[in-house]
Coordinates of C-alpha atoms and ligand atoms in Angstrom, one line a residue:
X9 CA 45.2 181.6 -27.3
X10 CA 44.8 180.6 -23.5
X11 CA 48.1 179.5 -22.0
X12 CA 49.0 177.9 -18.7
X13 CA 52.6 178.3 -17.5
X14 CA 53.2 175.9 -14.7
X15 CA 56.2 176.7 -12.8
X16 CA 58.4 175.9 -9.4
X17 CA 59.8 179.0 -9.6
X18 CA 59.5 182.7 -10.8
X19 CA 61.0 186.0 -10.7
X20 CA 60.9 188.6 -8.4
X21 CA 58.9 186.0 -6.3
X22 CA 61.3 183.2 -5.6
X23 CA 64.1 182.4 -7.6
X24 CA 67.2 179.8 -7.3
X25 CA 68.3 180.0 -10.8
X26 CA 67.5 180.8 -14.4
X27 CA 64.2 178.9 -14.5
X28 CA 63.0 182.0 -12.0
X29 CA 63.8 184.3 -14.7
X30 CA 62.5 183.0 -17.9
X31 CA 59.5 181.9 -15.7
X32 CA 58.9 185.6 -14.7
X33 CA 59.9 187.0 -18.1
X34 CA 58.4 185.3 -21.1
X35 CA 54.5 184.5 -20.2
X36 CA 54.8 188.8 -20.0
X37 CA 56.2 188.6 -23.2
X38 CA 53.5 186.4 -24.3
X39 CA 51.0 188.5 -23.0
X40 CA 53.0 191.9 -24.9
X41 CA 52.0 189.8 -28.3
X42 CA 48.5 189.0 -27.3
X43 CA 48.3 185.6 -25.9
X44 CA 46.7 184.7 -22.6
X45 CA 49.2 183.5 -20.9
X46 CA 48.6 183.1 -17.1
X47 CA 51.1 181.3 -14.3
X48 CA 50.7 179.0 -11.6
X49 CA 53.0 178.1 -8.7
X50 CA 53.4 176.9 -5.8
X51 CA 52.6 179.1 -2.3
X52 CA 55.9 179.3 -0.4
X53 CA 56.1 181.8 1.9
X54 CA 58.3 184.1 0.1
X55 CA 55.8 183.9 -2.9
X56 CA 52.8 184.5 -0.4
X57 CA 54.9 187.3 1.3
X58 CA 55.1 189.1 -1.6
X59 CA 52.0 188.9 -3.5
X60 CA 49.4 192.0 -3.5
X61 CA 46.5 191.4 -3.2
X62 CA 45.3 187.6 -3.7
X63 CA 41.6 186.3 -3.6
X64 CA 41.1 182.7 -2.9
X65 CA 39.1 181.6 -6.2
X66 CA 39.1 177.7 -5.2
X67 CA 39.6 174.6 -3.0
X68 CA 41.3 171.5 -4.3
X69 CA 39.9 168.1 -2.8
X70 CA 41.1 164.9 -3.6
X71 CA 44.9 165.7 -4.2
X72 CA 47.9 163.4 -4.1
X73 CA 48.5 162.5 -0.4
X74 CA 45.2 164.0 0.6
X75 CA 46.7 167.3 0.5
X76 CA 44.2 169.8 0.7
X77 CA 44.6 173.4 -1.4
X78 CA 43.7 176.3 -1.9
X79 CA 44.0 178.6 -5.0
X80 CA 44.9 182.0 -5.1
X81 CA 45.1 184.4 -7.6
X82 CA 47.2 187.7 -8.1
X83 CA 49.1 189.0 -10.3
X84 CA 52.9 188.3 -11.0
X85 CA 54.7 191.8 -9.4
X86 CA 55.3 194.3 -11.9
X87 CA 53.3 193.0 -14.6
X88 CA 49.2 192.2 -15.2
X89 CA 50.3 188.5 -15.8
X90 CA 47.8 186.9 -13.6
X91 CA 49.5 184.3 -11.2
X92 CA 47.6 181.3 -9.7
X93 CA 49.0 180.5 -6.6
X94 CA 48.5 177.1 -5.1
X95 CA 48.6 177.2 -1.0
X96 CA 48.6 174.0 0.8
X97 CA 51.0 174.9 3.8
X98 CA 51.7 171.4 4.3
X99 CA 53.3 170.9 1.4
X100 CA 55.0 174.6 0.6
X101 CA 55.4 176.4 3.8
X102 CA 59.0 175.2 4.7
X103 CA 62.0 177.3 6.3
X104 CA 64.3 177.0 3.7
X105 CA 63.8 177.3 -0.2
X106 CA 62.1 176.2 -2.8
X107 CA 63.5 172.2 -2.9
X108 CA 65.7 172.2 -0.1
X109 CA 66.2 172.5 3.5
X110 CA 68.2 175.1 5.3
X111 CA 70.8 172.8 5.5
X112 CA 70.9 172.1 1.6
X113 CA 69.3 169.0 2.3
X114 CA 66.6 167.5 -0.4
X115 CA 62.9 167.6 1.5
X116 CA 61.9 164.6 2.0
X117 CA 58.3 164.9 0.3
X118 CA 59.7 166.0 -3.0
X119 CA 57.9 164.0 -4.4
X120 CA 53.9 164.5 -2.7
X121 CA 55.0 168.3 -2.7
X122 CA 55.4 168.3 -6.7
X123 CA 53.1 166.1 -7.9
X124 CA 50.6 168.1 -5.6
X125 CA 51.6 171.3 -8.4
X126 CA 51.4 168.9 -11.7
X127 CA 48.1 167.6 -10.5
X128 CA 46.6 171.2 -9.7
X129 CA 47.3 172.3 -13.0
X130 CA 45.9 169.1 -14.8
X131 CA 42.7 169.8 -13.1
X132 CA 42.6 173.6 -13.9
X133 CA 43.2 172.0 -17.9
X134 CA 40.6 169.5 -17.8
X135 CA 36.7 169.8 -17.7
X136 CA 36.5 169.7 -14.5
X137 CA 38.2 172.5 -13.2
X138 CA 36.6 174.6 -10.5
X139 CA 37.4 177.8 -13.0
X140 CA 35.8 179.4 -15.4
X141 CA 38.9 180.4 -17.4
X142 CA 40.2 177.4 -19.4
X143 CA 43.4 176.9 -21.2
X144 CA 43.9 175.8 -24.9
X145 CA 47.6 174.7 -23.6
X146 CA 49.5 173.7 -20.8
X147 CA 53.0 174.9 -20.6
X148 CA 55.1 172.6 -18.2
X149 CA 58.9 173.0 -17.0
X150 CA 61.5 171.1 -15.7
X151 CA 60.5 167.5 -13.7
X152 CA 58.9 169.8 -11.1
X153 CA 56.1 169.7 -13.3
X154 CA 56.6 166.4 -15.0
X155 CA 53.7 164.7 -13.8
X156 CA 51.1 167.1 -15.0
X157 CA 51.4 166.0 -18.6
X158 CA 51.4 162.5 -17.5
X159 CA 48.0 163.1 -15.5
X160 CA 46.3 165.0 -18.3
X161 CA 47.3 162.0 -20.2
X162 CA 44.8 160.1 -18.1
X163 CA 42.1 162.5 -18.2
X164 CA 42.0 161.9 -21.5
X165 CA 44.1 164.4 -23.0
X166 CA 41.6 167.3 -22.9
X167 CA 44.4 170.1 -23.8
X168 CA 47.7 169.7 -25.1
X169 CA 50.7 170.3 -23.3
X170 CA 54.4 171.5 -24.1
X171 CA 57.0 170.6 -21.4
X172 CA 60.6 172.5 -21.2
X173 CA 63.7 171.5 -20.2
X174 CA 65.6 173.8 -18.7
X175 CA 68.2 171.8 -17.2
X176 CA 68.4 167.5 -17.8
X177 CA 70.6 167.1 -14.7
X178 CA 67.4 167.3 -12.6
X179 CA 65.3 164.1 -13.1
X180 CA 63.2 164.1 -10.3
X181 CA 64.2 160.2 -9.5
X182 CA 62.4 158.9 -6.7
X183 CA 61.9 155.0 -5.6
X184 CA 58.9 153.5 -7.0
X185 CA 56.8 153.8 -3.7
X186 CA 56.1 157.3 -4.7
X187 CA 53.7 155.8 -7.2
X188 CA 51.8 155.1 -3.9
X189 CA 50.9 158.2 -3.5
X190 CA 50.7 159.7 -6.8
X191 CA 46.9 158.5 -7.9
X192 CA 48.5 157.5 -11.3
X193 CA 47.3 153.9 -12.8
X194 CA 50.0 151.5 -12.1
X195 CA 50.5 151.2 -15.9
X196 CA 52.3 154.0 -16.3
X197 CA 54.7 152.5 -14.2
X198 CA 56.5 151.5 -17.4
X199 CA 59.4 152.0 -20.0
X200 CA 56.0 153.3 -22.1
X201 CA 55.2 155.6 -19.5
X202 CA 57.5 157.1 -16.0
X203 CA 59.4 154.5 -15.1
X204 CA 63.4 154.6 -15.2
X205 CA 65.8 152.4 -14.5
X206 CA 63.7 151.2 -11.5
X207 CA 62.2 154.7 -10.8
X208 CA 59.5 157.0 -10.8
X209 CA 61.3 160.4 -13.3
X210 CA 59.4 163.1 -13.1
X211 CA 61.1 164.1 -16.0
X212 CA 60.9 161.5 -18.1
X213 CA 57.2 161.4 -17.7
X214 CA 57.0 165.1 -18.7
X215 CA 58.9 164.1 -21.7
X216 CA 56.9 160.8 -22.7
X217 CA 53.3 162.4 -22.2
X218 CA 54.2 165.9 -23.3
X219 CA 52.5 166.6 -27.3
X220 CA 56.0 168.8 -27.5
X221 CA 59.2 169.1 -25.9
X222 CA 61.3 172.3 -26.0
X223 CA 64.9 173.1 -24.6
X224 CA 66.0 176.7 -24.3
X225 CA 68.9 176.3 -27.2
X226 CA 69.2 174.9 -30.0
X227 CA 72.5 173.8 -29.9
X228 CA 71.1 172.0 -26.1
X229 CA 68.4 170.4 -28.3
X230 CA 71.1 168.4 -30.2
X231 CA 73.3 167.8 -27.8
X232 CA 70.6 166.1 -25.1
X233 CA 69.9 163.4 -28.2
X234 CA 73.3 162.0 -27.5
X235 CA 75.1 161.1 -24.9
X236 CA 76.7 162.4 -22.7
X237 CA 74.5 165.4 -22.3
X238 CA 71.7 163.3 -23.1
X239 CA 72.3 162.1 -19.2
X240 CA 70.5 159.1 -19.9
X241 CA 67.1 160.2 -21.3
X242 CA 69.0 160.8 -25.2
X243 CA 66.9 157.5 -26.1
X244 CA 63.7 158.5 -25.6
X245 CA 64.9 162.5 -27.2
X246 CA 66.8 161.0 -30.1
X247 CA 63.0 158.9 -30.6
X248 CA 60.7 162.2 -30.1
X249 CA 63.2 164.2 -32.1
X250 CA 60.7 165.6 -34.5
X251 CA 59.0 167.1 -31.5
X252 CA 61.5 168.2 -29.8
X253 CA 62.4 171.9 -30.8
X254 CA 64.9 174.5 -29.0
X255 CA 63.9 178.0 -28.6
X256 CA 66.5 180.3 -27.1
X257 CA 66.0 182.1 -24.1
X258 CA 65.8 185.6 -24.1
X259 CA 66.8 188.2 -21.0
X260 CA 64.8 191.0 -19.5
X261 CA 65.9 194.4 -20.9
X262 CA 64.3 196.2 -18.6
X263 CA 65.8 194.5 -15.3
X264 CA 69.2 194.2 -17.2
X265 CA 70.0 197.6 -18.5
X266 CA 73.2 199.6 -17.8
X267 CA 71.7 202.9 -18.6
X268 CA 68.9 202.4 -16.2
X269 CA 70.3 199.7 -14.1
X270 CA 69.4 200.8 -9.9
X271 CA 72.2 198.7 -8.5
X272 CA 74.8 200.1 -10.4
X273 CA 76.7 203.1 -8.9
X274 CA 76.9 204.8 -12.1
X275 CA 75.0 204.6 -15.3
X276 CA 76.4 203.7 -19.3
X277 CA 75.2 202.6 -22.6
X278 CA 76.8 202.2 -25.8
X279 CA 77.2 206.2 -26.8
X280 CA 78.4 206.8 -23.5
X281 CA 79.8 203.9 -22.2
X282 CA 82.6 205.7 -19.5
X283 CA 79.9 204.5 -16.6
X284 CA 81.6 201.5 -16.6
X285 CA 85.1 202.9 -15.4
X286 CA 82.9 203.7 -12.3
X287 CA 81.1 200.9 -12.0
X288 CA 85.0 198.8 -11.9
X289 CA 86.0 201.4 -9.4
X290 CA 83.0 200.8 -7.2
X291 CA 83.3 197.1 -7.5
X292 CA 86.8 196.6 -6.7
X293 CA 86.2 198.8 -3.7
X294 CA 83.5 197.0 -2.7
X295 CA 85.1 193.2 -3.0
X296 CA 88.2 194.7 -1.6
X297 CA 90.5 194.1 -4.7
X298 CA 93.4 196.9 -5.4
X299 CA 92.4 200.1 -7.2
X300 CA 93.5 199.4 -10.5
X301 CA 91.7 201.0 -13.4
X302 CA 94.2 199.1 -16.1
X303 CA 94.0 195.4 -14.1
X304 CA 91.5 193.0 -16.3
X305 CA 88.9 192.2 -14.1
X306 CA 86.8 189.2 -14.3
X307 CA 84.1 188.0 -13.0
X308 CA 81.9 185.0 -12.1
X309 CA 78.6 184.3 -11.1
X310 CA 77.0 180.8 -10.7
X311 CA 75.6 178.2 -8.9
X312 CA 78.2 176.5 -7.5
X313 CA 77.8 173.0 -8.8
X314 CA 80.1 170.8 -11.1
X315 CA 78.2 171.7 -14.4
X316 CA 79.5 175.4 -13.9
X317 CA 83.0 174.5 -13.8
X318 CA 84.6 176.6 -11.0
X319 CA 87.1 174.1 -10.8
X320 CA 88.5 175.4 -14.1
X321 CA 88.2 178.9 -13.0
X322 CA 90.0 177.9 -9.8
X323 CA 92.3 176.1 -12.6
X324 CA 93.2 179.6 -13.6
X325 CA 93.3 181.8 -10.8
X326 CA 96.9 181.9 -10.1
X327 CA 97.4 182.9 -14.0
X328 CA 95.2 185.3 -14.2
X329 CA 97.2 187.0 -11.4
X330 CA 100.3 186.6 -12.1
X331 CA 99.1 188.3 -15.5
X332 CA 98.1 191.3 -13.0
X333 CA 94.9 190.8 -13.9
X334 CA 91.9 190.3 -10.7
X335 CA 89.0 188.3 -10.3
X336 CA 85.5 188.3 -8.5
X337 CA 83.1 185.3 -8.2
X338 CA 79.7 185.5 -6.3
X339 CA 77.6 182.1 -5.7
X340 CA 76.9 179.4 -3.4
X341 CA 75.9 176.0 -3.8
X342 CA 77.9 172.7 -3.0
X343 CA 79.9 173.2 0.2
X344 CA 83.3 171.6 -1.6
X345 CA 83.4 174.3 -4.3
X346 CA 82.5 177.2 -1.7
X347 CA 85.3 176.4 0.2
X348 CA 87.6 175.7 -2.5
X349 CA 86.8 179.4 -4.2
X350 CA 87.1 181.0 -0.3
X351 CA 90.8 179.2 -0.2
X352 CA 91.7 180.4 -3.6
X353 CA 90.4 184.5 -2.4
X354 CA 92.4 184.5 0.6
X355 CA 95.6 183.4 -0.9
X356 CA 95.4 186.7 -3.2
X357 CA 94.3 189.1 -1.0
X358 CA 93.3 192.0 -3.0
X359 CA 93.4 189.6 -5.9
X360 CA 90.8 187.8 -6.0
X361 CA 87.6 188.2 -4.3
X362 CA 84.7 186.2 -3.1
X363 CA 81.2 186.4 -1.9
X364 CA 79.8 183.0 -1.0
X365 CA 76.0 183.9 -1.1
X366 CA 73.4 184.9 -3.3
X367 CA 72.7 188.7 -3.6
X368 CA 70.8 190.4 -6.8
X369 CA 72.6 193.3 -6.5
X370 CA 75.7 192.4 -6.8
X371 CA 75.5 190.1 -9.3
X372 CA 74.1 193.3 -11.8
X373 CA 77.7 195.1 -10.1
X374 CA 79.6 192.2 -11.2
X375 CA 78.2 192.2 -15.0
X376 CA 78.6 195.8 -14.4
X377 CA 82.0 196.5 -13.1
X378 CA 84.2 193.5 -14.6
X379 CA 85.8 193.6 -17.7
X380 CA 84.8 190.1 -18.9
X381 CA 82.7 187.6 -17.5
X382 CA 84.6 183.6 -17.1
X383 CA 81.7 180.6 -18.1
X384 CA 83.4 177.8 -18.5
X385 CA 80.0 175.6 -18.0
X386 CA 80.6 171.7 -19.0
X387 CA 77.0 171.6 -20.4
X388 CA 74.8 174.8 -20.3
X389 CA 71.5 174.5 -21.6
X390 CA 70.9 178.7 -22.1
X391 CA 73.0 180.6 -20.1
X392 CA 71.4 183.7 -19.3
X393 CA 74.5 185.3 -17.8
X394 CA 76.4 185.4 -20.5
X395 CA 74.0 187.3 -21.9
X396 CA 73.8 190.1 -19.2
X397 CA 77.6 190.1 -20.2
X398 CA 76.8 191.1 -23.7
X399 CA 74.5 193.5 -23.1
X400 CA 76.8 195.2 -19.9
X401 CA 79.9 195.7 -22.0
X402 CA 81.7 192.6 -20.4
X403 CA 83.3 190.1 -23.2
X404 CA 82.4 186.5 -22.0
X405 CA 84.8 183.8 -22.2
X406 CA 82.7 180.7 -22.7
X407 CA 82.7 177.1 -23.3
X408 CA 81.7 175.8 -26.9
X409 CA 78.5 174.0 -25.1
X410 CA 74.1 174.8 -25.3
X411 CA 73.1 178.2 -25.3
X412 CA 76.8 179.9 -24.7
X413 CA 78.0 178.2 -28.2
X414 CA 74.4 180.0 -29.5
X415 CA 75.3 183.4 -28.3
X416 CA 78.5 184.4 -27.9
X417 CA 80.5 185.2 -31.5
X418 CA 84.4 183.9 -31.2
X419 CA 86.7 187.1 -31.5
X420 CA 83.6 189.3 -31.6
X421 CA 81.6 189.4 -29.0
X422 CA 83.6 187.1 -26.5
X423 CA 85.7 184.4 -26.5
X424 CA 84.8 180.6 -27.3
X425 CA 86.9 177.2 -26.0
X426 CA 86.2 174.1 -27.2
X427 CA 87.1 171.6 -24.5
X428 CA 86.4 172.3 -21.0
X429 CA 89.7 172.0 -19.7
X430 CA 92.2 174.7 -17.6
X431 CA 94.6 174.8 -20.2
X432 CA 91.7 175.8 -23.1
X433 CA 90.2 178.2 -20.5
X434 CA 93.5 179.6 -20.0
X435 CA 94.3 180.2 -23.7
X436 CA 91.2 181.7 -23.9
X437 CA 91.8 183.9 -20.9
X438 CA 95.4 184.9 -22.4
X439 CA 93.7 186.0 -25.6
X440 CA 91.4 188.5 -23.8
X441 CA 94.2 190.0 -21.6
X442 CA 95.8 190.3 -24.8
X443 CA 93.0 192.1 -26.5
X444 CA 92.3 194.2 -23.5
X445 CA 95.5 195.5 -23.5
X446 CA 94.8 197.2 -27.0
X447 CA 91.8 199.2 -25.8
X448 CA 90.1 199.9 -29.5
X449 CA 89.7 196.2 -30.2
X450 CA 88.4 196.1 -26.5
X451 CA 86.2 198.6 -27.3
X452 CA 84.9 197.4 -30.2
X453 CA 84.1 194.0 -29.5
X454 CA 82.0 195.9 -26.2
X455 CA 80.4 197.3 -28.5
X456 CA 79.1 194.4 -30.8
X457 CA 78.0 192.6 -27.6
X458 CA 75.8 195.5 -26.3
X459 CA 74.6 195.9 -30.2
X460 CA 73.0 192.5 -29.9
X461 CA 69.2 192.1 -29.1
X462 CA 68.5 189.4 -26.6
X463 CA 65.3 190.4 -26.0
X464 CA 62.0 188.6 -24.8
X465 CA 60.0 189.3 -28.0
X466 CA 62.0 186.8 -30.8
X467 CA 61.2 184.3 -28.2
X468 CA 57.9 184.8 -27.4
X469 CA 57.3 184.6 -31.2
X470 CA 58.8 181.2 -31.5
X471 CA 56.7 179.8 -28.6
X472 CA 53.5 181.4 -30.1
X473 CA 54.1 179.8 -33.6
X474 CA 54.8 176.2 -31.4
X475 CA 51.8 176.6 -29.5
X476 CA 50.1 177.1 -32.9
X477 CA 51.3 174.6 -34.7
X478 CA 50.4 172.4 -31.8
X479 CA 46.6 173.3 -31.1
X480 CA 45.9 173.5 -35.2
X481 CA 47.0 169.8 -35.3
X482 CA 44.6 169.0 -32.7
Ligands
ADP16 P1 71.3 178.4 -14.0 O1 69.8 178.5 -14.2 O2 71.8 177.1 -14.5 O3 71.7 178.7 -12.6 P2 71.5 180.7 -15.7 O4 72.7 181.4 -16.3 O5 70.4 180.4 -16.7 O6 72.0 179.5 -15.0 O7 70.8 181.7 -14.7 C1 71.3 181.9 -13.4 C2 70.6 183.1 -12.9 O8 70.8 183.1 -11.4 C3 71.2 184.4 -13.4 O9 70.2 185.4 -13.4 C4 72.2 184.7 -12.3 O10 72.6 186.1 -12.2 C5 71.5 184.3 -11.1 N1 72.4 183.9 -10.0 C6 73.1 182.7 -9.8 N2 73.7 182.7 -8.6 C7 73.5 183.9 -8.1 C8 74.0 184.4 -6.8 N3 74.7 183.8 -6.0 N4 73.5 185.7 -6.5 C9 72.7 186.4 -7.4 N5 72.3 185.9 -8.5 C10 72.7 184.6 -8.9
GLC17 C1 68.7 176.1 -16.3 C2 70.0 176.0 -17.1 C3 70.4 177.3 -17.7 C4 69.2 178.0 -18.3 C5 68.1 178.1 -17.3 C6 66.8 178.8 -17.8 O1 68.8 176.2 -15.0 O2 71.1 175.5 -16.3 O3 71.4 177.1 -18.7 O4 69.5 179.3 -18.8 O5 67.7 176.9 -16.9 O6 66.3 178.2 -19.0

């Protein structure tokens, strides 16, 4: 079976949240159980920095906005997964990431620069692709790639397509004079079609043309039929409910490993699991916080936007000191929260600790070195996080919501709150100072978060049997 991931995003090549790492994890997994599953992305300079070596194996004419392209092909680092890269410099070659300026501003040609991606992997699905290789399916994600479902539609369906959601906040709304440019019939300028509210959603097209929808929880799958997670689309979800499946993410093992783990001072694993006291050690050292093997230690590592809920954690900063416990958050994001979690560090010097940024490395210290990991997410479609927390040793404390209600066990393996609120997050907190205060329960419920298997492999299955289903009803 010939698979097509399109992507915005993938790790180790460019990354700005999760969608990076299932998009540089599972089509490897796919691959490990014998489909061929090959990416394609778009050329920013960080992904064209990084790639070995490429060859250019065709030239796109006749591309939204008149863009011209190129395509490259490599392979994604670390694996054989072949990667089609599409360069058009005027559309990707920006200082600044993947969406956004330097100055977390929105670029102005979202909309050109994404379509430009949705209609490059139409045409390498249809019959007239310049490639010899041909996919069975097309595997779209998030409204970055919304439009590519929509424009197979009008070549006449030659393949079917799947489109993800990894996150329903993003819609990719922009004013109908983006249909302008887009080469789509004005039709689909309709309730039956893209149109919302007024708008062009790149979303909502993926999700209207798209044979299948997935979401990467089950719990998430439910939840975006109603409102308020629905966020508006829950119509048109509740309506394609019987195609609309939720498939948990899985993490990389290899990447996220404690016993093998390069960025981590000191190595542990479930038989010998006193790394960690090192790895706490090392961390507090590093953030500045007091040396204090017995102080619970939490941590925090997010985008820093309102669906993460630092606000909460913020909520319960002064608590968690007074309790003598410490706490480190990493992240960046919207400027308001940033501030807000720098204020709340430098009233507890030594306390509580901050890096406003984004660094790989010490994220893997954090899951490392803290004692449990705080998640109090409003909505959270998987959660990977929470995940590296289970398999590091490092109880999460989580919000009953998506993927976090899917993974985390209550009084097991972490600790569940129903209502995301500072006073349920601080109950929650309370319980897991108490519990880390008796060190054998600690232990044990460590123990039964690093015994679980999050691996790649149960969810490359449950793709593979979609993507069958799918194609046998053809
Ligand atoms: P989301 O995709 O909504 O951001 P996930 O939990 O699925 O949430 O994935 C977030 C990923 O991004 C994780 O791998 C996390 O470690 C990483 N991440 C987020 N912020 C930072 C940061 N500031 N520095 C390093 N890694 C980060
Ligand atoms: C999104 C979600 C997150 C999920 C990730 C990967 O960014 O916010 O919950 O884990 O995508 O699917």
């Amino acid at each position: 079976m010939k698979i097509l991931f399109v992507t915005s995003e993938a790790a180790p090549l460019i990354k700005t949240g999760g969608l990076a790492d299932v998009s540089g994890a599972l089509p490897p997994a796919l691959r490990e159980i014998g489909l061929d599953c090959r990416l394609l992305m778009p050329g920013y300079p960080a992904v064209l920095e990084k790639l070995g070596t490429a060859v250019v194996v065709a030239h796109f004419a006749g591309m939204p906005g008149g863009i011209e392209a190129r395509l490259l092909l490599s392979t994604l680092p670390k694996s054989d997964t072949p990667l089609y890269v599409l360069d058009a410099p005027q559309a990707y070659v920006r200082q600044g990431g993947p969406y956004q300026d330097a100055a977390g501003q929105d670029y102005v040609d979202n909309a050109l620069r994404f379509a430009l991606l949705s209609h490059a992997a139409a045409l390498l699905a249809s019959p007239g692709s310049p490639l010899e290789w041909r996919p069975d399916l097309l595997h779209c994600n998030d409204w970055q790639t919304g439009l590519a479902p929509a424009y197979l539609n009008f070549l006449g369906r030659p393949i079917p397509s799947v489109t993800t959601v990894h996150n329903l906040a993003y819609q990719g709304i922009f004013p109908p004079m983006a249909m302008l440019q887009l080469g789509l019939p004005a039709e689909s300028f309709s309730i039956e079609g893209l149109e919302y509210y007024g708008n062009v959603s790149y979303l909502k097209a993926g999700l209207y043309y798209s044979d299948r929808i997935t979401t990467v929880s089950p719990s998430y799958a439910g939840e975006i039929q109603l409102e308020p997670l629905g966020m508006g689309m829950q119509g048109l979800l509740s309506t394609r409910r019987a195609d609309l499946r939720g498939i948990l993410n899985g993490i990389d093992t290899g990447d996220w490993n404690p016993s093998s783990d390069l960025h981590l001072p000191g190595e542990y694993s479930m038989r010998a699991p006193s790394g960690k006291k090192r790895c706490k050690q090392k961390l507090q050292e590093e953030m500045g916080l007091g040396q204090e093997a017995d102080a619970p230690l939490f941590g925090v590592i997010a985008r820093m936007t309102h669906q993460k809920g630092l606000d909460l954690v913020l909520a319960v900063a002064d608590g968690i000191v007074h309790r003598g416990g410490q706490l480190v958050m990493l992240g960046t994001g919207d400027k308001l929260i940033e501030q807000a979690v720098r204020d709340t560090a430098a009233r507890h010097p030594g306390r509580v600790a901050c890096m406003i940024g984004y660094d790989e490395g010490l994220s893997h210290r954090i899951e490392a070195g803290a004692d449990s990991f705080l998640m109090p997410s409003r909505f959270e479609p998987c959660g990977l996080n929470q995940m590296y927390s289970l398999r590091y040793g490092t109880p999460p404390i989580v919000h009953a919501t998506g993927g976090l209600r899917d993974t985390v066990e209550d009084g097991v393996t972490g600790f569940v709150f129903q209502e995301p609120t500072p006073h349920a997050l601080w109950l929650a907190v309370e319980r897991a100072m108490d519990l880390f205060a008796q060190k054998p329960a600690w232990k044990k419920m460590m123990l039964a978060g690093m015994h679980r298997d999050f691996s790649w492999e149960n969810s490359a299955k449950a793709y593979q049997a979609l993507y069958e289903e799918i194609i046998g009803r053809q």
